[in-house]
Short mmCIF file of C-alpha atoms in Angstrom, two decimals:
data_model
loop_
_atom_site.label_atom_id
_atom_site.label_comp_id
_atom_site.label_asym_id
_atom_site.label_seq_id
_atom_site.Cartn_x
_atom_site.Cartn_y
_atom_site.Cartn_z
CA UNK A 1 57.54 -38.27 -75.89
CA UNK A 2 61.03 -39.85 -74.28
CA UNK A 3 63.82 -41.58 -76.53
CA UNK A 4 63.60 -45.58 -75.33
CA UNK A 5 68.27 -45.36 -76.21
CA UNK A 6 67.94 -48.80 -74.85
CA UNK A 7 65.06 -49.58 -77.50
CA UNK A 8 67.17 -47.30 -80.67
CA UNK A 9 70.37 -49.36 -79.03
CA UNK A 10 68.30 -52.63 -79.28
CA UNK A 11 65.73 -52.25 -82.33
CA UNK A 12 67.63 -49.52 -84.49
CA UNK A 13 71.15 -48.86 -86.81
CA UNK A 14 72.60 -45.77 -88.13
CA UNK A 15 71.48 -46.84 -91.87
CA UNK A 16 67.64 -46.58 -91.17
CA UNK A 17 67.80 -43.92 -89.01
CA UNK A 18 70.06 -42.21 -91.72
CA UNK A 19 67.78 -43.60 -94.91
CA UNK A 20 64.64 -40.78 -92.55
CA UNK A 21 66.80 -38.10 -92.28
CA UNK A 22 67.92 -38.14 -95.09
CA UNK A 23 63.75 -38.28 -96.37
CA UNK A 24 63.66 -34.65 -93.73
CA UNK A 25 65.98 -33.44 -96.26
CA UNK A 26 69.38 -33.59 -93.74
CA UNK A 27 71.83 -34.88 -95.30
CA UNK A 28 74.95 -34.11 -93.66
CA UNK A 29 74.12 -36.23 -90.19
CA UNK A 30 77.12 -38.78 -90.79
CA UNK A 31 80.62 -38.05 -89.37
CA UNK A 32 83.17 -39.20 -91.43
CA UNK A 33 83.91 -42.67 -92.41
CA UNK A 34 87.33 -44.27 -90.23
CA UNK A 35 85.45 -43.63 -86.96
CA UNK A 36 84.63 -46.95 -85.25
CA UNK A 37 84.47 -49.18 -82.35
CA UNK A 38 87.37 -49.45 -80.90
CA UNK A 39 85.51 -53.31 -79.37
CA UNK A 40 83.62 -54.48 -83.00
CA UNK A 41 80.06 -54.39 -82.63
CA UNK A 42 79.98 -51.57 -80.24
CA UNK A 43 76.30 -49.90 -80.24
CA UNK A 44 76.43 -46.61 -78.66
CA UNK A 45 72.82 -44.15 -77.87
CA UNK A 46 73.61 -41.67 -76.28
CA UNK A 47 73.10 -37.46 -76.09
CA UNK A 48 76.23 -35.36 -76.84
CA UNK A 49 78.19 -33.95 -74.67
CA UNK A 50 80.87 -31.59 -77.12
CA UNK A 51 84.00 -30.89 -76.90
CA UNK A 52 86.47 -29.19 -78.50
CA UNK A 53 90.28 -28.58 -79.08
CA UNK A 54 92.97 -27.57 -80.10
CA UNK A 55 96.73 -27.77 -81.29
CA UNK A 56 98.57 -26.39 -78.26
CA UNK A 57 103.09 -26.18 -76.96
CA UNK A 58 101.99 -26.21 -73.52
CA UNK A 59 103.71 -23.47 -71.69
CA UNK A 60 104.67 -21.25 -75.46
CA UNK A 61 102.17 -18.38 -75.43
CA UNK A 62 100.52 -15.33 -73.46
CA UNK A 63 96.26 -16.87 -72.58
CA UNK A 64 94.23 -18.04 -69.91
CA UNK A 65 95.17 -21.56 -70.96
CA UNK A 66 99.21 -21.67 -72.15
CA UNK A 67 100.09 -23.74 -68.53
CA UNK A 68 97.59 -25.81 -67.41
CA UNK A 69 98.02 -28.83 -68.98
CA UNK A 70 95.07 -30.63 -71.03
CA UNK A 71 93.54 -27.14 -70.91
CA UNK A 72 89.40 -27.73 -69.92
CA UNK A 73 90.30 -31.42 -70.59
CA UNK A 74 88.60 -31.98 -66.51
CA UNK A 75 86.66 -30.09 -66.45
CA UNK A 76 85.07 -31.22 -69.40
CA UNK A 77 85.78 -34.82 -69.00
CA UNK A 78 84.09 -33.49 -64.88
CA UNK A 79 80.77 -32.11 -66.16
CA UNK A 80 79.85 -35.37 -68.15
CA UNK A 81 75.94 -36.27 -67.18
CA UNK A 82 74.69 -40.68 -66.37
CA UNK A 83 73.40 -41.13 -70.33
CA UNK A 84 75.83 -38.16 -72.35
CA UNK A 85 78.71 -39.84 -74.82
CA UNK A 86 81.80 -36.48 -74.94
CA UNK A 87 82.77 -36.38 -79.03
CA UNK A 88 85.46 -34.32 -79.54
CA UNK A 89 86.95 -32.47 -81.85
CA UNK A 90 89.31 -29.53 -83.44
CA UNK A 91 93.23 -31.04 -82.63
CA UNK A 92 96.30 -32.41 -85.21
CA UNK A 93 96.17 -35.62 -85.40
CA UNK A 94 99.41 -36.47 -83.88
CA UNK A 95 98.05 -36.93 -80.13
CA UNK A 96 95.47 -38.85 -78.25
CA UNK A 97 92.36 -37.28 -77.28
CA UNK A 98 91.15 -40.63 -74.99
CA UNK A 99 93.12 -42.77 -72.44
CA UNK A 100 92.16 -45.91 -69.49
CA UNK A 101 91.79 -43.64 -66.57
CA UNK A 102 89.33 -40.63 -68.70
CA UNK A 103 86.96 -43.94 -69.35
CA UNK A 104 87.50 -45.08 -65.90
CA UNK A 105 86.43 -41.90 -64.69
CA UNK A 106 83.76 -41.60 -66.91
CA UNK A 107 82.20 -45.03 -66.40
CA UNK A 108 81.75 -43.11 -62.81
CA UNK A 109 79.37 -40.83 -63.67
CA UNK A 110 77.58 -43.45 -65.90
CA UNK A 111 78.45 -41.60 -68.67
CA UNK A 112 77.64 -43.86 -71.93
CA UNK A 113 80.33 -43.64 -74.65
CA UNK A 114 83.61 -41.84 -76.07
CA UNK A 115 84.09 -40.94 -79.93
CA UNK A 116 87.03 -38.73 -80.74
CA UNK A 117 88.00 -37.55 -84.27
CA UNK A 118 91.18 -38.84 -83.14
CA UNK A 119 92.78 -41.38 -81.13
CA UNK A 120 92.57 -43.42 -78.54
CA UNK A 121 95.47 -45.39 -76.37
CA UNK A 122 95.13 -46.94 -73.63
CA UNK A 123 93.12 -49.54 -75.25
CA UNK A 124 93.20 -52.70 -73.17
CA UNK A 125 92.90 -50.39 -70.92
CA UNK A 126 89.81 -50.09 -72.41
CA UNK A 127 88.69 -52.95 -73.54
CA UNK A 128 88.80 -54.39 -70.38
CA UNK A 129 86.43 -51.40 -68.11
CA UNK A 130 83.17 -52.13 -71.06
CA UNK A 131 83.84 -48.87 -71.28
CA UNK A 132 82.52 -48.13 -75.71
CA UNK A 133 84.23 -45.76 -77.52
CA UNK A 134 84.48 -44.03 -81.39
CA UNK A 135 88.03 -43.46 -82.50
CA UNK A 136 90.43 -43.48 -85.82
CA UNK A 137 92.60 -45.64 -84.20
CA UNK A 138 94.72 -46.37 -81.87
CA UNK A 139 97.92 -44.21 -80.84
CA UNK A 140 99.86 -44.21 -77.53
CA UNK A 141 101.95 -40.17 -77.49
CA UNK A 142 99.94 -38.14 -75.03
CA UNK A 143 98.14 -34.91 -75.71
CA UNK A 144 98.97 -32.55 -72.27
CA UNK A 145 101.94 -30.91 -74.57
CA UNK A 146 100.29 -31.14 -78.08
CA UNK A 147 97.30 -30.34 -77.81
CA UNK A 148 94.13 -29.44 -75.07
CA UNK A 149 90.37 -28.72 -74.81
CA UNK A 150 90.04 -25.23 -75.32
CA UNK A 151 85.68 -25.13 -74.55
CA UNK A 152 83.26 -27.61 -73.72
CA UNK A 153 78.77 -27.63 -74.15
CA UNK A 154 79.12 -25.30 -77.30
CA UNK A 155 77.92 -26.15 -81.07
CA UNK A 156 81.48 -28.42 -82.30
CA UNK A 157 81.18 -28.61 -86.21
CA UNK A 158 82.65 -31.78 -87.26
CA UNK A 159 83.11 -31.83 -90.87
CA UNK A 160 80.61 -30.81 -92.65
CA UNK A 161 77.97 -31.78 -89.66
CA UNK A 162 77.13 -29.48 -86.72
CA UNK A 163 76.67 -31.24 -83.55
CA UNK A 164 74.52 -29.20 -80.81
CA UNK A 165 75.07 -29.95 -76.91
CA UNK A 166 72.48 -32.77 -75.44
CA UNK A 167 72.39 -33.48 -79.07
CA UNK A 168 70.91 -37.95 -80.16
CA UNK A 169 73.60 -39.62 -80.88
CA UNK A 170 73.59 -42.97 -82.47
CA UNK A 171 76.71 -44.90 -83.52
CA UNK A 172 77.39 -48.89 -84.15
CA UNK A 173 79.93 -50.66 -87.18
CA UNK A 174 78.72 -48.21 -89.66
CA UNK A 175 79.51 -45.48 -88.86
CA UNK A 176 78.58 -42.13 -86.11
CA UNK A 177 75.07 -40.85 -86.50
CA UNK A 178 73.69 -37.63 -85.65
CA UNK A 179 70.22 -36.68 -85.09
CA UNK A 180 69.12 -33.44 -84.26
CA UNK A 181 67.36 -32.27 -80.88
CA UNK A 182 63.90 -31.34 -82.21
CA UNK A 183 63.79 -33.23 -84.69
CA UNK A 184 64.76 -36.62 -82.96
CA UNK A 185 61.18 -38.03 -82.33
CA UNK A 186 59.36 -38.05 -85.05
CA UNK A 187 62.64 -39.62 -86.99
CA UNK A 188 63.06 -42.79 -84.42
CA UNK A 189 59.14 -43.35 -84.77
CA UNK A 190 59.87 -43.43 -88.78
CA UNK A 191 63.20 -45.46 -88.84
CA UNK A 192 60.88 -47.99 -86.07
CA UNK A 193 58.52 -48.03 -89.15
CA UNK A 194 60.64 -48.42 -91.92
CA UNK A 195 62.24 -51.91 -89.72
CA UNK A 196 59.35 -53.40 -89.57
CA UNK A 197 58.58 -53.18 -93.40
CA UNK A 198 61.53 -53.87 -94.10
CA UNK A 199 60.95 -56.79 -92.89
CA UNK A 200 58.03 -57.65 -94.07
CA UNK A 201 59.92 -57.08 -97.96
CA UNK A 202 62.47 -59.56 -97.10
CA UNK A 203 59.79 -62.69 -95.72
CA UNK A 204 57.88 -61.72 -99.32
CA UNK A 205 61.30 -61.66 -101.55
CA UNK A 206 61.89 -64.93 -99.58
CA UNK A 207 58.86 -65.49 -100.13
CA UNK A 208 59.71 -65.01 -104.11
CA UNK A 209 58.03 -61.57 -104.44
CA UNK A 210 60.59 -59.63 -107.36
CA UNK A 211 62.46 -56.46 -105.61
CA UNK A 212 60.38 -54.27 -109.04
CA UNK A 213 57.48 -55.50 -107.14
CA UNK A 214 58.06 -54.90 -103.38
CA UNK A 215 59.42 -51.68 -103.27
CA UNK A 216 56.53 -50.75 -105.90
CA UNK A 217 54.10 -52.54 -102.58
CA UNK A 218 56.43 -52.31 -100.19
CA UNK A 219 58.15 -48.69 -100.97
CA UNK A 220 61.85 -49.32 -99.31
CA UNK A 221 64.00 -51.88 -100.33
#
């Protein structure tokens, strides 16, 4: 069954999907707290396009990327497909990993957004463009002479979370959540059911039912 991104964006949220993943034994699916939307209230849903960065002083080495500013960043950016999220990790927190021109290109390619385990710059421009970006904050220092993209569309590890190219990502003000492809259909269906049940619980509690009785009856809280 195809995943309805717009329905997830409208009807679901990271907390309820995360609860369902916990119940199925997927207990390390949230990226660490601190990666937040540039514009509060942003809700982002799409497929991961994984990008690996590394600290790299430009022109200082002998490898194939030593004299290539930004490494494979332009190739990775140009490879974005509609509905994908550019998700990057690996470099030190010494520079920005995303900016305004990258957002402009990603918008043209109909990408869903960008998630950086690092910083972003050109924030006024990105806000004007309306491109969804999650990051650790704003920092203007450029990565051109400090870091490079060394690979993309490969397995990525951010903290305790394993991310594969094509995994479903759901992000909002409360976190960035990775849903493994092999369970995404059942997880989203269960999350929709949980939301419906929680709405029933809210009605019952507003009507005077105790939380003990509500949990006994509905099994969620």
